[in-house]
XYZ file of C-alpha atoms in Angstrom:
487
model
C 69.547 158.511 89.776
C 72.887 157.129 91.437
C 73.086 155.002 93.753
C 75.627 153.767 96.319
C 77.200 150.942 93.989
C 76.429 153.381 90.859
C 78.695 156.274 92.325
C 81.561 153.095 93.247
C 81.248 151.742 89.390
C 81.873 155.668 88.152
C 84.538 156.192 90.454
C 85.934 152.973 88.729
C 85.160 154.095 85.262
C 82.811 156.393 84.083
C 81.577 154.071 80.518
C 81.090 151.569 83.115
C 78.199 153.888 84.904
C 76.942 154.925 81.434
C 76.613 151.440 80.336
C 74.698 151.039 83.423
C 72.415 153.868 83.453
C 71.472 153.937 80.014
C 72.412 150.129 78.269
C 71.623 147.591 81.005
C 70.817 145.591 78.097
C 74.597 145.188 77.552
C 74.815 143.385 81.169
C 75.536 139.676 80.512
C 73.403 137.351 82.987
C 74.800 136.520 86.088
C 77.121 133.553 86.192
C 76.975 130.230 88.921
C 80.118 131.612 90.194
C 78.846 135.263 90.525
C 75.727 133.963 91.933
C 77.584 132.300 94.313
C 79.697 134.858 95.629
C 76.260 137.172 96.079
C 74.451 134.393 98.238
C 77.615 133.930 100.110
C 77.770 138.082 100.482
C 73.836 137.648 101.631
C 74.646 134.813 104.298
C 77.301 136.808 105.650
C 74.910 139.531 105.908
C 71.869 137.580 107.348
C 74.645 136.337 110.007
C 75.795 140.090 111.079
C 72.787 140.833 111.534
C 72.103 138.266 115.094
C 75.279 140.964 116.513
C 72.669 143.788 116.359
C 69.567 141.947 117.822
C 66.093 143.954 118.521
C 66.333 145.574 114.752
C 64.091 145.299 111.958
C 64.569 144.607 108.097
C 63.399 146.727 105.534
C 62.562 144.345 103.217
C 60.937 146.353 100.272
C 62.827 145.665 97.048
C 65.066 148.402 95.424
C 62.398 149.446 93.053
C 60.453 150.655 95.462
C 62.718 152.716 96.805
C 60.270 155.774 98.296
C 58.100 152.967 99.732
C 61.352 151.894 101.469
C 62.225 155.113 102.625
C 59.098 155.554 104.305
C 59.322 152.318 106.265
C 62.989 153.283 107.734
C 61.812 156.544 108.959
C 58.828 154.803 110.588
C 61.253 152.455 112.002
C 63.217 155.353 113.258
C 60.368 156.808 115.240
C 60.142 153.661 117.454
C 62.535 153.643 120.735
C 62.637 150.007 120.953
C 63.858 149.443 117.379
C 67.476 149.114 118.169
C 69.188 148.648 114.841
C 67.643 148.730 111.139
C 68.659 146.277 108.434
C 68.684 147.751 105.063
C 67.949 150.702 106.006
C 67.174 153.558 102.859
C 67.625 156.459 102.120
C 68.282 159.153 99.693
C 69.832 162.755 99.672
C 71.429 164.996 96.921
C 70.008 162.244 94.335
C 71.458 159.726 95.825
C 70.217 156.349 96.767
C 71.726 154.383 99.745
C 70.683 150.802 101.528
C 72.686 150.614 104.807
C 73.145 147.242 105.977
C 72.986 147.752 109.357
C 72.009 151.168 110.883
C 73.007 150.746 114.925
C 70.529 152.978 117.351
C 73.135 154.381 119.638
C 73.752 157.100 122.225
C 72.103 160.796 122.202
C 70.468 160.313 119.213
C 73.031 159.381 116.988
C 73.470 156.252 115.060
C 76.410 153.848 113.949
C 77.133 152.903 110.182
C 77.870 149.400 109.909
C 78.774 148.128 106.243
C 78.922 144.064 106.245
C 81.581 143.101 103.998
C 82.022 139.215 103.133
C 85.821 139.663 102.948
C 88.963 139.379 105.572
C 89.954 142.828 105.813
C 89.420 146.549 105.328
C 90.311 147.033 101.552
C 91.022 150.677 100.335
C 88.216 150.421 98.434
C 85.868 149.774 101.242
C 86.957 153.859 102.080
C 84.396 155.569 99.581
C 81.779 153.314 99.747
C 81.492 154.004 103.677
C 81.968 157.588 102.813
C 79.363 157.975 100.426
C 76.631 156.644 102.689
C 77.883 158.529 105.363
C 77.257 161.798 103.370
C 73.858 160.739 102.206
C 72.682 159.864 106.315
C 74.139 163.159 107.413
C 72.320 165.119 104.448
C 69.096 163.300 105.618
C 69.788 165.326 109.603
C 71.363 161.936 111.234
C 74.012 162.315 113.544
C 76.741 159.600 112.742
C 78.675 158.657 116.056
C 80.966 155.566 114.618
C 80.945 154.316 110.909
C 82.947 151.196 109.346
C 83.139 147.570 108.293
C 82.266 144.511 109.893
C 84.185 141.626 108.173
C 85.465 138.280 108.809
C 87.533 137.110 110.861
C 90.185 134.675 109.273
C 91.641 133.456 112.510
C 88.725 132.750 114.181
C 89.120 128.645 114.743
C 85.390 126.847 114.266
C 85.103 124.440 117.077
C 82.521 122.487 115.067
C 79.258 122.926 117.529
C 79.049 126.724 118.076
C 79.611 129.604 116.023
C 80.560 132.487 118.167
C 79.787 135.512 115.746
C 81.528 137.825 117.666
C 84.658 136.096 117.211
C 83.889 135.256 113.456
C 83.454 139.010 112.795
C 85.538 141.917 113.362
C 85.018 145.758 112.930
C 87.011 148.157 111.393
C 86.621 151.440 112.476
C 86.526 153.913 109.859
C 84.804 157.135 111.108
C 88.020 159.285 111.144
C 88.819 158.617 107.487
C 85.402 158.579 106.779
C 84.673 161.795 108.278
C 87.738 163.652 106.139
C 86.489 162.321 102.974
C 83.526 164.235 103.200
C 84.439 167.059 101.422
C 85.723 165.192 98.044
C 82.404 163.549 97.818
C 80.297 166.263 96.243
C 82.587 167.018 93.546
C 82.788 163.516 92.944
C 79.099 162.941 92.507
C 79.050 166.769 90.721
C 81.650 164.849 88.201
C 79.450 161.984 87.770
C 76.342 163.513 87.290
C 78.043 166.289 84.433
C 78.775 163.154 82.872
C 75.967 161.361 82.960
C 74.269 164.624 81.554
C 76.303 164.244 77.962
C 74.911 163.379 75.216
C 76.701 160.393 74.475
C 78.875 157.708 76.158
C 82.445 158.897 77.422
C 85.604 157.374 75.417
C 87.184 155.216 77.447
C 89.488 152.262 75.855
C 89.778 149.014 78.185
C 93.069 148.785 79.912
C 94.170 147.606 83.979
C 90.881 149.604 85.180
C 88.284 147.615 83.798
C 89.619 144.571 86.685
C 90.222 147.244 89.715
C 88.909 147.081 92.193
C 86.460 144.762 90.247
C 86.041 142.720 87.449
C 83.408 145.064 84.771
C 80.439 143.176 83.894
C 80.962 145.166 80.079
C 84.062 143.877 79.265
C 83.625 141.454 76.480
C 81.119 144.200 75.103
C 84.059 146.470 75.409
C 86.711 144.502 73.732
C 85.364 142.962 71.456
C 87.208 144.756 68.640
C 90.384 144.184 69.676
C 93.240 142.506 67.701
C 93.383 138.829 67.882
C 96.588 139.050 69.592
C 95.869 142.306 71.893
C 98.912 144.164 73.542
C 96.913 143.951 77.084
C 96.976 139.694 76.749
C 101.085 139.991 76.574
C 101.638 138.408 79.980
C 102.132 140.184 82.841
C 102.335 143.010 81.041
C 102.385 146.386 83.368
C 99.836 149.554 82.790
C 103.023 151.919 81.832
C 103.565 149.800 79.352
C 100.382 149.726 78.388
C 100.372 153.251 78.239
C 103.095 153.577 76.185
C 101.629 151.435 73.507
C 98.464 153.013 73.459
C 100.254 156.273 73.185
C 102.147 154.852 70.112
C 99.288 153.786 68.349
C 99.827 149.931 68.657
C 97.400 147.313 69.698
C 98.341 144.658 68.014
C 101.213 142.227 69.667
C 102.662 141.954 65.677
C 103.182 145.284 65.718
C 105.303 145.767 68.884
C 108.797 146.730 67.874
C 111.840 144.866 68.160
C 113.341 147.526 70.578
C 110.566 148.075 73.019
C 111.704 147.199 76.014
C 109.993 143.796 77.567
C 111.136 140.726 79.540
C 113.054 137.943 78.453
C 108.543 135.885 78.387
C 107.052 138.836 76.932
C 109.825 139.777 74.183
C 109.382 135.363 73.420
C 105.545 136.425 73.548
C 106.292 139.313 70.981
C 108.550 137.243 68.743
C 105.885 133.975 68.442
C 102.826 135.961 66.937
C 104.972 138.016 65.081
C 106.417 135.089 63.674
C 103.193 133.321 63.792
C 105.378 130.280 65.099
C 106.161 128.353 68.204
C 109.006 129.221 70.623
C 110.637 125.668 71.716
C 113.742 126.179 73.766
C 117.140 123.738 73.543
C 115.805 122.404 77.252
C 112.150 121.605 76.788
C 112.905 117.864 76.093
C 115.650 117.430 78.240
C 113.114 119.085 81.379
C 110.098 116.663 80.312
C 112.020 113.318 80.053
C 113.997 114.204 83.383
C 111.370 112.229 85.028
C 111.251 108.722 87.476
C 108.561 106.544 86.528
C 105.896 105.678 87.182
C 104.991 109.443 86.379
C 101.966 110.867 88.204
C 99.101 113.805 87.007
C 98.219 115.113 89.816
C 95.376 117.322 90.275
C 93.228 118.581 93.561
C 89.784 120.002 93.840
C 89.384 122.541 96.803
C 86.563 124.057 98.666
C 86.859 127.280 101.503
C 83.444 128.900 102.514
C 83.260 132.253 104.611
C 81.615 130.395 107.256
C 83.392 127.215 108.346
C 81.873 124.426 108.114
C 83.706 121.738 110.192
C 85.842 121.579 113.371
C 89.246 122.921 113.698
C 89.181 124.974 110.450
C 88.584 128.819 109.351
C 86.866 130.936 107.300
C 88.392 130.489 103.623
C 90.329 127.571 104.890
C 91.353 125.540 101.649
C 90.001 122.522 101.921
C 90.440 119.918 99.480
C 87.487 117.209 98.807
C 89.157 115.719 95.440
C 92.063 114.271 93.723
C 92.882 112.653 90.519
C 95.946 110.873 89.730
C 96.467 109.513 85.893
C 99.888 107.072 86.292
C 102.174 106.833 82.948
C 104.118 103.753 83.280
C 107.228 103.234 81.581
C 105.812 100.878 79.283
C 103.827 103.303 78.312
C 100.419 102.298 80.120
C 98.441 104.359 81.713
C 96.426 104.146 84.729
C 93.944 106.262 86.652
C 93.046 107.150 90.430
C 90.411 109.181 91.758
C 89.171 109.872 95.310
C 85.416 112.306 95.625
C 84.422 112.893 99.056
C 80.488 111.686 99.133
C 79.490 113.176 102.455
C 78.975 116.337 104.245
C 82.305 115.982 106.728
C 85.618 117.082 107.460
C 87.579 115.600 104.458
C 91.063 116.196 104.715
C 92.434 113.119 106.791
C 90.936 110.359 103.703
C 91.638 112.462 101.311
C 95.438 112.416 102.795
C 94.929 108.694 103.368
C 93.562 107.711 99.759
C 95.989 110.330 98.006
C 99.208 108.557 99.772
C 98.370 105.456 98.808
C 97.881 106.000 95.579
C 101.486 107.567 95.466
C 103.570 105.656 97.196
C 106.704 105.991 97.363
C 108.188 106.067 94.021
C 107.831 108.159 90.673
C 107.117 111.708 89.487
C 104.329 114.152 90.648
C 103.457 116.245 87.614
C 101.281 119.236 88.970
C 100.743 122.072 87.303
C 100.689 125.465 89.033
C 102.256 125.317 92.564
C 98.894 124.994 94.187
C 98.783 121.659 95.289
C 102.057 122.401 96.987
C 100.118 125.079 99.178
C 97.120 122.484 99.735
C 99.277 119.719 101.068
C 101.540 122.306 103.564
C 98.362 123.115 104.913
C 97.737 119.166 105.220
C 100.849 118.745 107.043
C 99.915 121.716 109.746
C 96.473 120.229 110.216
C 97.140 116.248 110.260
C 101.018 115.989 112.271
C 100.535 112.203 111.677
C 101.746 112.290 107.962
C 103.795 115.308 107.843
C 107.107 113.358 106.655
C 104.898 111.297 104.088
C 103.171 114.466 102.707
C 106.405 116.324 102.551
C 107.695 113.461 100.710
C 105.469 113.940 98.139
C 105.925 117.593 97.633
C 109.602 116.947 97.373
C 108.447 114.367 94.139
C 106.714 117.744 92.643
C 107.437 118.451 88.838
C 105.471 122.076 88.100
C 104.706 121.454 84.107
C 103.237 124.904 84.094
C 107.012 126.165 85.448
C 108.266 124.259 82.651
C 106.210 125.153 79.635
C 106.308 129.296 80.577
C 110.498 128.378 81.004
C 110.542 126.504 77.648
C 107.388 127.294 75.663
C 105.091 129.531 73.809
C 102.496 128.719 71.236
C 100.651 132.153 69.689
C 97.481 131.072 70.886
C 98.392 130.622 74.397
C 97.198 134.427 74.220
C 99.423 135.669 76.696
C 98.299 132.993 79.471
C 100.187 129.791 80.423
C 96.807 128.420 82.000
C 95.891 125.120 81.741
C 92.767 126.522 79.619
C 94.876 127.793 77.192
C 97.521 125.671 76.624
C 95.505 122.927 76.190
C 93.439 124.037 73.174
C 96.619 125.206 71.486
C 98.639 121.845 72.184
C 95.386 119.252 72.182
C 92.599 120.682 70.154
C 91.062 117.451 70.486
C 90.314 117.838 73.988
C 88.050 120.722 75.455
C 86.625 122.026 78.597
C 83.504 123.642 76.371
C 81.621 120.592 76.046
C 81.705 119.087 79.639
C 78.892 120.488 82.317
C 81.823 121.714 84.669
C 84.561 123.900 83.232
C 86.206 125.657 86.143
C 87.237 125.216 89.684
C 85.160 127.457 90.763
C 81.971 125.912 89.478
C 84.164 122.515 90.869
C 83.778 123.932 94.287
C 80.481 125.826 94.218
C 78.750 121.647 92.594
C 80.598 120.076 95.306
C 78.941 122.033 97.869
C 75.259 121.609 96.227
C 76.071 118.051 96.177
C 76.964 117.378 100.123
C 73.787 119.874 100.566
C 71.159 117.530 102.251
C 68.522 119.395 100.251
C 69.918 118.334 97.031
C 67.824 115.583 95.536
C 69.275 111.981 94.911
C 69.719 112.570 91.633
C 71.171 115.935 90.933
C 73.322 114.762 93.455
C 75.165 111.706 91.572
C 74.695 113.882 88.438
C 77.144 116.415 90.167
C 79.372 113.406 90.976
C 80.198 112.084 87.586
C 80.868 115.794 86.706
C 83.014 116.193 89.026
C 85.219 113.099 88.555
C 84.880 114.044 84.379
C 86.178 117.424 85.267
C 88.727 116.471 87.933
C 90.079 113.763 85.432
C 90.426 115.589 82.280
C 92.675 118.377 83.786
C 95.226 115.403 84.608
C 94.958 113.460 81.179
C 95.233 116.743 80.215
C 98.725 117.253 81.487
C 99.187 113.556 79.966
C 98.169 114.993 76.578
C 100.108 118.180 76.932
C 103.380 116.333 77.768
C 103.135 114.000 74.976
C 102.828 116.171 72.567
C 105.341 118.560 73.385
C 107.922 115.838 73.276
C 106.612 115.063 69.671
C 107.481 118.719 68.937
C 110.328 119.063 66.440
């Protein structure tokens, strides 16, 4: 039996639906930050929902799918029912849960697909069309279909939220309507396959991560080289291609004359040579610094729903800094600043961060991220615009460096902090603490400003936080001083 997200994972890649029909066992549990995305997807939803008032939810669970079925069409049968939430069906053996099935005029009805994102995505195009083939199979008459997403420039004002200026709906019945045709053959194709006797051969390339991430990727790479082809930095799917057509999967075996850039021929050259790649500037790049020097790092938050005045859905907003200071002495100090409360953060965590600056010294950031968190500083809080530009000015992107001047084989590819800092400090590990991510950074912080959250798990998520937060700066201490020791 397919299903709406089944027929969207085949369309992606066809092992992917196999591994889902027949070895669910192969799905890894569900992760924080997957979990978190889903509730955030379901609050979305919930919220959508007040735009269609008078409806009703179908609230039976997917494995009771009939029992579901039954309960929409009752819900059908009832004039003053004016939307359905949820509502199933199923047609050509297909199974479909529309989030929000509008009642409208001369018996026809309006698909509405809730979508926690800011736009209409390309990919958003089949799975409207899909369900719109399955509710015209089952004799509805479809007047409008599309998706109702965010709005990113709607502008909380911090007592109401006015939903119908948070959302906004993208009409899709035109392309909707044209697709109909392609859509048997598609599910025809599907189904053939999923009527083999065993598993298509598919090998893991670019597809497995569009449009989304495959929950059987680790099962389906796990044979790989070491030092896999695909992990050569941003390395492109022709190339790819032609590697795969030449037989080679291992970044050893990539010859001398294939054709790559000036990172991913230094990429090539390191594991071949099983050896480090240390250019004549590294040094010179690291020591061209003002002391004190500063290790900057910032923990963000952005939640489809805003959550204080004056900001937006997604709206970076930063709750955490930590600064480690490296004297010229060679001492080294440390900084932090956690916001403890559920408010607006931004104007003391601009306060606390410049005056733990100053004026003078360094700013060693990695990634140009905190460059994009303070710009958005300076549009928000006018007041320190020249003093937060001043410190963006003092920016030194170590990341920018290292990819310019360095390359250790077991970088794998990937200049990330999570990488490099294994290779270059094996003494030091993210493994071990009980955040690892910024992700799970962001998704603790908001558990611990959540008034539900007991006392307790609450300042256990604080000393996490300011571990976490201060290990990715003495991190950049660590990484510094020991490429400087390099020969």
């Amino acid at each position: 039996m397919l299903s709406k997200s089944r027929f969207l994972a085949g369309l992606q890649c066809h092992l992917r639906l196999w591994y889902q029909c027949f070895e669910r066992e192969l799905i890894p549990e569900v992760s924080p930050s997957q979990q978190a995305i889903f509730d955030a997807g379901h609050e979305v939803g919930d919220l959508a929902t007040r735009l269609y008032p008078g409806g009703v939810l179908i609230d039976a669970p997917y494995y009771q799918h009939k029992e579901a079925v039954q309960s929409t069409f009752n819900a059908m049968q009832d004039p003053d029912v004016k939307a359905i939430y949820e509502a199933a069906f199923i047609f050509d053996g297909v199974r479909i849960r529309v989030d929000i099935l509008e009642r409208s005029e001369k018996e026809t009805w309006n698909l509405v697909e809730v979508k926690s994102s800011t736009s209409v995505k390309e990919v958003y195009y089949p799975d409207v069309a899909v369900q719109y083939y399955v509710l015209e199979g089952c004799g509805l008459k479809i007047g409008r279909a599309g998706i109702l997403h965010i709005n990113n420039r709607y502008v909380y004002d911090g007592q109401n939220l006015e939903l119908e200026s948070l959302f906004s709906f993208g009409d899709l019945t035109d392309e909707t309507i044209a697709m109909q045709p392609e859509i048997p053959g598609k599910l025809g194709n599907l189904k053939g396959m999923l009527a083999e006797a065993g598993a298509p051969v598919i090998q893991p390339s670019r597809h497995c991560h569009r449009p989304y991430d495959c929950e059987f990727w680790d099962h389906c790479t796990k044979d790989m080289p070491e030092f896999w082809v695909y992990d050569i930095n941003a390395i492109g799917q022709d190339k790819l291609e032609e590697l795969a057509g030449m037989g080679i999967q291992d970044i050893s075996d990539i010859p001398t004359t294939f054709s790559l850039s000036q990172v991913q021929d230094r990429i090539r050259a390191s594991v071949a040579n099983r050896q480090e790649y240390i250019s004549d500037q590294l040094e010179a790049e690291l020591n061209d610094m003002e002391y004190p020097i500063h290790f900057l790092d910032f923990e963000t938050t952005g939640t489809a729903i805003p959550r204080y005045a004056d900001t937006r859905p997604y709206q970076t907003i930063p709750f955490q800094w930590s600064d480690h200071i490296l004297y010229e002495d060679g001492k080294l100090d440390h900084r932090e600043y956690l916001c403890n409360e559920d408010k607006d953060p931004r104007e003391e965590f601009t306060q606390t961060l410049l005056d733990a600056l100053e004026t003078e010294g360094s700013i060693i950031i990695y990634t140009s991220y905190e460059t994009g968190v303070l710009k958005s500083l300076i549009e928000h809080i006018s007041q320190y615009a020249d003093e937060l530009q001043s410190v963006i000015d003092r920016f030194v992107d170590l990341y920018a460096t290292i990819r310019r001047n360095y390359y250790h084989p077991k970088f794998y590819g990937s200049f990330s902090l999570k990488y490099v800092l294994p290779a270059l400090v094996p003494e030091m590990s993210y493994e071990n603490l009980s955040i690892k991510d910024g992700m799970q950074a962001s998704l603790d912080y908001l558990r611990m400003i959540d008034p539900a959250t007991p006392e307790d798990e609450k300042s256990k998520i604080r000393d996490n936080l300011l571990i976490y937060c201060g290990q990715d700066t003495l991190a950049m201490v660590k990484i510094r001083d020991k490429l400087l020791r390099r020969p």
